[in-house]
Amino acid sequence: MFALHQDENSARRAPAIWRTMLNIDRGLVNLVGKLTVTGGVSAELRRKPLLMTANHIGVFDAFVLMAACKRIGINPRFMLAGGILDAPVIGPALRVSGHLRVDRKEASTAIGQFAEAAEALRTTRDPLIVYPEGRISHDPGLWPERGKTGAARLALAAGVPVIPISQWGAHEAVYWGTETVNGPADLLPLAKSGLSAPMRRPRFKVHFGDPVDLSDVEPERPGAGVRAHAKIMQAITDSMVPLRRDELDKPRFHDPTRPTDTVSPWKKH
C-alpha cells in the first residue's frame, strides 16, 4: 500500500514551472522523433479529477506522454516515487509542480494510506497519469503485463473517470538498459541508443481512449479492483493494436537489454 502527498505550494507555483518543463519536453521529443496523437479528453473532463492509465514500454515514454498531453492541451501530473521527488535539482521542481508522491511506509495503517491516496486523487486539479504495470513490460512482444490493481482501486474509491492511454514507439528512442545502475558502464547502452535516436527518427504514437466503463463494477463488492483493473488493461491493450498493426507479434526494433521473461494476459489477437 502507499500514501500520496501533494506539495502545499503546488497550486500556486505549479502552472508556470510545469508549463515550462512541458515546453522543454516538447522540444526534446520533436528532436528525437516524430509524434502522432489520436483521441483526446472531452471538454467536460478537463480541469476535473481524472485518472489516466498508460502502458509502459520504455524509459523515454514518460517524455512522449508529456508531449502528447501538451499537444491536446492538458497539463498532466504523475504519480512518482519518493526517491525521484527527493533527488537534487529535479526533485524540488517536480514537487512544486504538483506531482503526487508515492510512499510505501509512512501511514500507520493500510486503511489510512488508501484513504489519503483516494482523497489526493479526488482533489487533484489536473489529470493524474499512472502506469498500472509498475514497470516497463517484460513481455517479448512488449504488450502490457498483468500489472497491479492499485490504480483501479484508487479510481473506484475516488469515484473519478479513467482514461486509457495506449502508446507505441517510445521504446525505440532509448534502450531499457539495466535494473540498477552501478557505474558509468551501465549507462552506455542508454547513451548510445539515445544519441542515435535523432538520426533514426522513431515514430511515437499515442492514443487517448474513451473513458473506461466501470459502471457495472460495484466498489464495495469483493474483487471489484480486479474487475476494474482488467477492464482498464484490456482497453489499453485493444487500442495498441492499430498503433502497431504491422508488428503485432514482436517489436520491429530490437532492444537486447530488455528482459523478456513474462507473458501478457491481455493480448487476444
Short mmCIF file of C-alpha atoms in Angstrom, two decimals:
data_model
loop_
_atom_site.label_atom_id
_atom_site.label_comp_id
_atom_site.label_asym_id
_atom_site.label_seq_id
_atom_site.Cartn_x
_atom_site.Cartn_y
_atom_site.Cartn_z
CA MET A 1 0.00 0.00 0.00
CA PHE A 2 1.08 3.58 -0.31
CA ALA A 3 0.36 7.16 0.63
CA LEU A 4 0.22 10.17 -1.63
CA HIS A 5 1.19 13.71 -0.71
CA GLN A 6 0.74 16.86 -2.74
CA ASP A 7 3.02 19.83 -2.12
CA GLU A 8 1.10 22.63 -0.35
CA ASN A 9 2.56 25.24 -2.69
CA SER A 10 1.81 23.29 -5.88
CA ALA A 11 -1.48 25.05 -6.62
CA ARG A 12 0.27 28.42 -6.57
CA ARG A 13 3.57 27.57 -8.26
CA ALA A 14 2.91 24.54 -10.44
CA PRO A 15 1.44 26.11 -13.59
CA ALA A 16 4.45 28.22 -14.64
CA ILE A 17 7.10 25.70 -13.65
CA TRP A 18 5.30 22.71 -15.10
CA ARG A 19 4.33 24.51 -18.31
CA THR A 20 7.99 25.42 -18.80
CA MET A 21 9.06 21.83 -18.28
CA LEU A 22 6.39 20.63 -20.70
CA ASN A 23 7.59 23.09 -23.35
CA ILE A 24 11.18 21.90 -22.94
CA ASP A 25 9.98 18.32 -23.14
CA ARG A 26 8.05 19.02 -26.33
CA GLY A 27 11.22 20.30 -27.96
CA LEU A 28 13.14 17.23 -26.82
CA VAL A 29 10.54 14.81 -28.19
CA ASN A 30 10.38 16.66 -31.50
CA LEU A 31 14.18 16.48 -31.73
CA VAL A 32 14.30 12.74 -31.05
CA GLY A 33 11.41 11.55 -33.24
CA LYS A 34 8.01 12.26 -34.75
CA LEU A 35 4.91 12.34 -32.55
CA THR A 36 1.41 11.38 -33.69
CA VAL A 37 -1.51 11.79 -31.29
CA THR A 38 -5.02 10.44 -31.71
CA GLY A 39 -8.09 10.62 -29.50
CA GLY A 40 -8.35 13.16 -26.73
CA VAL A 41 -10.02 14.24 -23.50
CA SER A 42 -13.53 15.67 -23.72
CA ALA A 43 -14.21 19.21 -22.56
CA GLU A 44 -16.36 18.10 -19.62
CA LEU A 45 -13.49 16.06 -18.17
CA ARG A 46 -10.85 18.76 -18.37
CA ARG A 47 -9.72 20.52 -15.19
CA LYS A 48 -11.51 17.89 -13.13
CA PRO A 49 -10.16 14.93 -11.17
CA LEU A 50 -9.24 12.32 -13.74
CA LEU A 51 -7.06 9.23 -13.74
CA MET A 52 -5.12 8.41 -16.90
CA THR A 53 -3.57 4.94 -17.16
CA ALA A 54 -0.82 4.20 -19.68
CA ASN A 55 1.14 1.17 -20.82
CA HIS A 56 4.86 1.27 -20.03
CA ILE A 57 7.18 0.44 -22.93
CA GLY A 58 10.45 2.28 -22.31
CA VAL A 59 12.45 4.78 -20.31
CA PHE A 60 11.56 7.55 -22.77
CA ASP A 61 7.81 7.01 -22.82
CA ALA A 62 7.05 9.43 -19.97
CA PHE A 63 8.57 12.24 -22.07
CA VAL A 64 6.40 11.16 -25.00
CA LEU A 65 3.29 11.12 -22.80
CA MET A 66 4.05 14.61 -21.56
CA ALA A 67 4.43 15.88 -25.14
CA ALA A 68 1.22 14.14 -26.20
CA CYS A 69 -0.70 15.74 -23.33
CA LYS A 70 0.75 19.11 -24.26
CA ARG A 71 -0.41 18.52 -27.84
CA ILE A 72 -4.04 18.10 -26.76
CA GLY A 73 -3.86 20.98 -24.31
CA ILE A 74 -3.74 19.36 -20.87
CA ASN A 75 -1.12 19.57 -18.13
CA PRO A 76 -0.81 16.10 -16.58
CA ARG A 77 0.63 15.21 -13.24
CA PHE A 78 2.39 11.95 -12.48
CA MET A 79 2.39 9.60 -9.51
CA LEU A 80 6.10 9.49 -8.66
CA ALA A 81 8.24 7.54 -6.23
CA GLY A 82 9.60 9.47 -3.29
CA GLY A 83 13.17 8.88 -4.44
CA ILE A 84 12.58 10.86 -7.62
CA LEU A 85 10.96 13.75 -5.76
CA ASP A 86 13.83 13.82 -3.26
CA ALA A 87 16.53 13.90 -5.94
CA PRO A 88 18.71 17.03 -6.23
CA VAL A 89 17.66 19.73 -8.72
CA ILE A 90 14.85 17.86 -10.47
CA GLY A 91 13.17 16.81 -7.23
CA PRO A 92 12.24 20.31 -5.98
CA ALA A 93 10.97 21.30 -9.44
CA LEU A 94 8.74 18.23 -9.59
CA ARG A 95 7.47 18.74 -6.04
CA VAL A 96 6.30 22.29 -6.64
CA SER A 97 4.81 21.20 -9.96
CA GLY A 98 2.15 19.31 -8.03
CA HIS A 99 3.09 15.71 -8.78
CA LEU A 100 1.84 13.14 -6.31
CA ARG A 101 4.28 11.34 -4.07
CA VAL A 102 4.17 7.58 -3.58
CA ASP A 103 5.45 6.44 -0.18
CA ARG A 104 5.02 2.86 0.99
CA LYS A 105 5.89 3.05 4.69
CA GLU A 106 4.61 6.35 6.01
CA ALA A 107 0.99 5.84 7.04
CA SER A 108 0.27 3.91 10.21
CA THR A 109 -2.36 1.65 8.69
CA ALA A 110 -3.24 0.38 5.22
CA ILE A 111 -6.72 1.91 5.53
CA GLY A 112 -5.27 5.32 6.34
CA GLN A 113 -2.84 5.12 3.43
CA PHE A 114 -5.51 4.24 0.92
CA ALA A 115 -7.93 6.91 2.16
CA GLU A 116 -5.24 9.56 1.82
CA ALA A 117 -4.41 8.39 -1.69
CA ALA A 118 -8.04 8.48 -2.79
CA GLU A 119 -8.52 11.97 -1.37
CA ALA A 120 -5.40 13.25 -3.17
CA LEU A 121 -6.69 11.86 -6.45
CA ARG A 122 -10.18 13.25 -5.85
CA THR A 123 -8.89 16.79 -5.30
CA THR A 124 -6.09 16.98 -7.89
CA ARG A 125 -6.75 19.80 -10.37
CA ASP A 126 -5.16 18.20 -13.43
CA PRO A 127 -5.23 14.66 -14.84
CA LEU A 128 -3.05 12.18 -13.00
CA ILE A 129 -1.05 9.67 -15.07
CA VAL A 130 -0.33 6.25 -13.60
CA TYR A 131 1.44 3.18 -15.00
CA PRO A 132 -0.68 0.21 -13.80
CA GLU A 133 2.08 -2.21 -14.79
CA GLY A 134 4.53 -0.61 -12.39
CA ARG A 135 7.48 -1.28 -14.68
CA ILE A 136 8.45 -1.49 -18.35
CA SER A 137 6.85 -4.59 -19.83
CA HIS A 138 8.94 -7.77 -19.95
CA ASP A 139 6.57 -9.41 -22.42
CA PRO A 140 8.52 -10.46 -25.56
CA GLY A 141 6.01 -8.62 -27.74
CA LEU A 142 6.02 -5.57 -25.43
CA TRP A 143 2.32 -5.99 -24.74
CA PRO A 144 1.11 -4.84 -21.31
CA GLU A 145 1.97 -7.04 -18.36
CA ARG A 146 -0.61 -8.20 -15.83
CA GLY A 147 0.05 -5.17 -13.66
CA LYS A 148 -1.41 -4.36 -10.26
CA THR A 149 -4.88 -3.30 -9.13
CA GLY A 150 -3.82 -0.19 -7.18
CA ALA A 151 -4.77 2.33 -9.86
CA ALA A 152 -8.16 0.68 -10.47
CA ARG A 153 -8.96 0.56 -6.76
CA LEU A 154 -7.99 4.21 -6.40
CA ALA A 155 -10.26 5.20 -9.26
CA LEU A 156 -13.17 3.32 -7.70
CA ALA A 157 -12.54 4.76 -4.23
CA ALA A 158 -12.19 8.31 -5.53
CA GLY A 159 -15.08 7.97 -7.97
CA VAL A 160 -13.15 9.52 -10.87
CA PRO A 161 -13.21 8.64 -14.60
CA VAL A 162 -10.38 6.58 -16.09
CA ILE A 163 -8.89 7.44 -19.48
CA PRO A 164 -6.76 4.64 -21.01
CA ILE A 165 -3.66 5.79 -22.87
CA SER A 166 -2.04 3.47 -25.39
CA GLN A 167 1.39 4.23 -26.80
CA TRP A 168 3.92 2.75 -29.17
CA GLY A 169 7.33 3.75 -30.48
CA ALA A 170 8.94 5.33 -27.42
CA HIS A 171 10.83 2.07 -26.80
CA GLU A 172 12.87 2.82 -29.93
CA ALA A 173 14.35 6.03 -28.51
CA VAL A 174 16.37 4.64 -25.60
CA TYR A 175 17.32 1.10 -24.56
CA TRP A 176 15.85 -0.42 -21.40
CA GLY A 177 19.37 -0.64 -20.00
CA THR A 178 19.62 -2.30 -16.59
CA GLU A 179 17.54 -2.68 -13.43
CA THR A 180 20.13 -0.89 -11.30
CA VAL A 181 22.96 1.47 -12.24
CA ASN A 182 26.25 0.55 -10.58
CA GLY A 183 28.57 2.68 -12.68
CA PRO A 184 29.12 4.56 -15.96
CA ALA A 185 29.27 1.31 -17.93
CA ASP A 186 25.60 0.66 -17.12
CA LEU A 187 24.65 3.95 -18.75
CA LEU A 188 26.47 3.34 -22.03
CA PRO A 189 23.63 1.41 -23.77
CA LEU A 190 21.18 4.18 -22.88
CA ALA A 191 23.55 6.91 -24.03
CA LYS A 192 24.39 5.23 -27.33
CA SER A 193 20.79 4.48 -28.23
CA GLY A 194 19.57 7.90 -27.12
CA LEU A 195 22.22 9.80 -29.07
CA SER A 196 21.43 7.86 -32.25
CA ALA A 197 17.66 8.34 -31.95
CA PRO A 198 17.56 11.77 -33.68
CA MET A 199 19.17 10.15 -36.73
CA ARG A 200 16.80 7.17 -36.66
CA ARG A 201 13.74 9.40 -36.07
CA PRO A 202 11.44 6.84 -34.39
CA ARG A 203 7.73 7.46 -34.72
CA PHE A 204 5.92 7.94 -31.42
CA LYS A 205 2.21 7.11 -31.40
CA VAL A 206 -0.10 7.97 -28.51
CA HIS A 207 -3.83 7.34 -28.35
CA PHE A 208 -6.17 8.75 -25.69
CA GLY A 209 -9.12 6.39 -25.45
CA ASP A 210 -12.69 6.87 -24.30
CA PRO A 211 -13.34 6.64 -20.54
CA VAL A 212 -13.39 3.04 -19.35
CA ASP A 213 -16.93 1.96 -18.47
CA LEU A 214 -16.77 0.87 -14.84
CA SER A 215 -20.50 1.36 -14.20
CA ASP A 216 -21.05 -2.37 -13.66
CA VAL A 217 -18.26 -2.61 -11.09
CA GLU A 218 -19.58 -2.18 -7.55
CA PRO A 219 -16.74 -0.76 -5.45
CA GLU A 220 -17.89 -2.43 -2.25
CA ARG A 221 -18.08 -5.94 -3.67
CA PRO A 222 -15.13 -8.33 -3.26
CA GLY A 223 -12.91 -8.42 -6.33
CA ALA A 224 -14.06 -5.02 -7.62
CA GLY A 225 -10.48 -3.83 -8.03
CA VAL A 226 -9.54 -6.90 -10.04
CA ARG A 227 -12.51 -6.50 -12.39
CA ALA A 228 -11.90 -2.77 -12.87
CA HIS A 229 -8.19 -3.40 -13.46
CA ALA A 230 -8.99 -5.98 -16.14
CA LYS A 231 -11.26 -3.54 -17.95
CA ILE A 232 -8.62 -0.81 -17.85
CA MET A 233 -5.79 -3.03 -19.04
CA GLN A 234 -7.87 -4.55 -21.82
CA ALA A 235 -8.84 -1.07 -23.05
CA ILE A 236 -5.17 -0.07 -23.16
CA THR A 237 -4.21 -3.27 -24.99
CA ASP A 238 -7.03 -3.11 -27.54
CA SER A 239 -6.11 0.44 -28.54
CA MET A 240 -2.48 -0.59 -29.00
CA VAL A 241 -3.40 -2.83 -31.92
CA PRO A 242 -3.91 -0.10 -34.54
CA LEU A 243 -0.79 1.70 -33.31
CA ARG A 244 1.41 -1.30 -34.08
CA ARG A 245 -0.60 -3.02 -36.82
CA ASP A 246 2.47 -4.14 -38.77
CA GLU A 247 4.36 -5.53 -35.77
CA LEU A 248 1.79 -7.37 -33.69
CA ASP A 249 3.92 -10.39 -32.81
CA LYS A 250 7.03 -8.59 -31.65
CA PRO A 251 8.60 -5.13 -31.89
CA ARG A 252 10.45 -4.41 -35.11
CA PHE A 253 13.05 -2.57 -33.04
CA HIS A 254 15.20 -5.00 -31.07
CA ASP A 255 16.42 -3.94 -27.64
CA PRO A 256 18.97 -6.53 -26.48
CA THR A 257 18.94 -5.17 -22.92
CA ARG A 258 15.22 -5.59 -22.13
CA PRO A 259 14.19 -8.74 -20.22
CA THR A 260 11.54 -10.91 -21.90
CA ASP A 261 10.53 -13.23 -19.09
CA THR A 262 6.78 -12.60 -18.75
CA VAL A 263 3.71 -13.15 -20.92
CA SER A 264 0.92 -10.62 -21.34
CA PRO A 265 -2.51 -11.92 -20.31
CA TRP A 266 -4.32 -9.16 -22.23
CA LYS A 267 -3.21 -9.87 -25.79
CA LYS A 268 -6.10 -11.51 -27.69
CA HIS A 269 -5.24 -11.30 -31.38
#
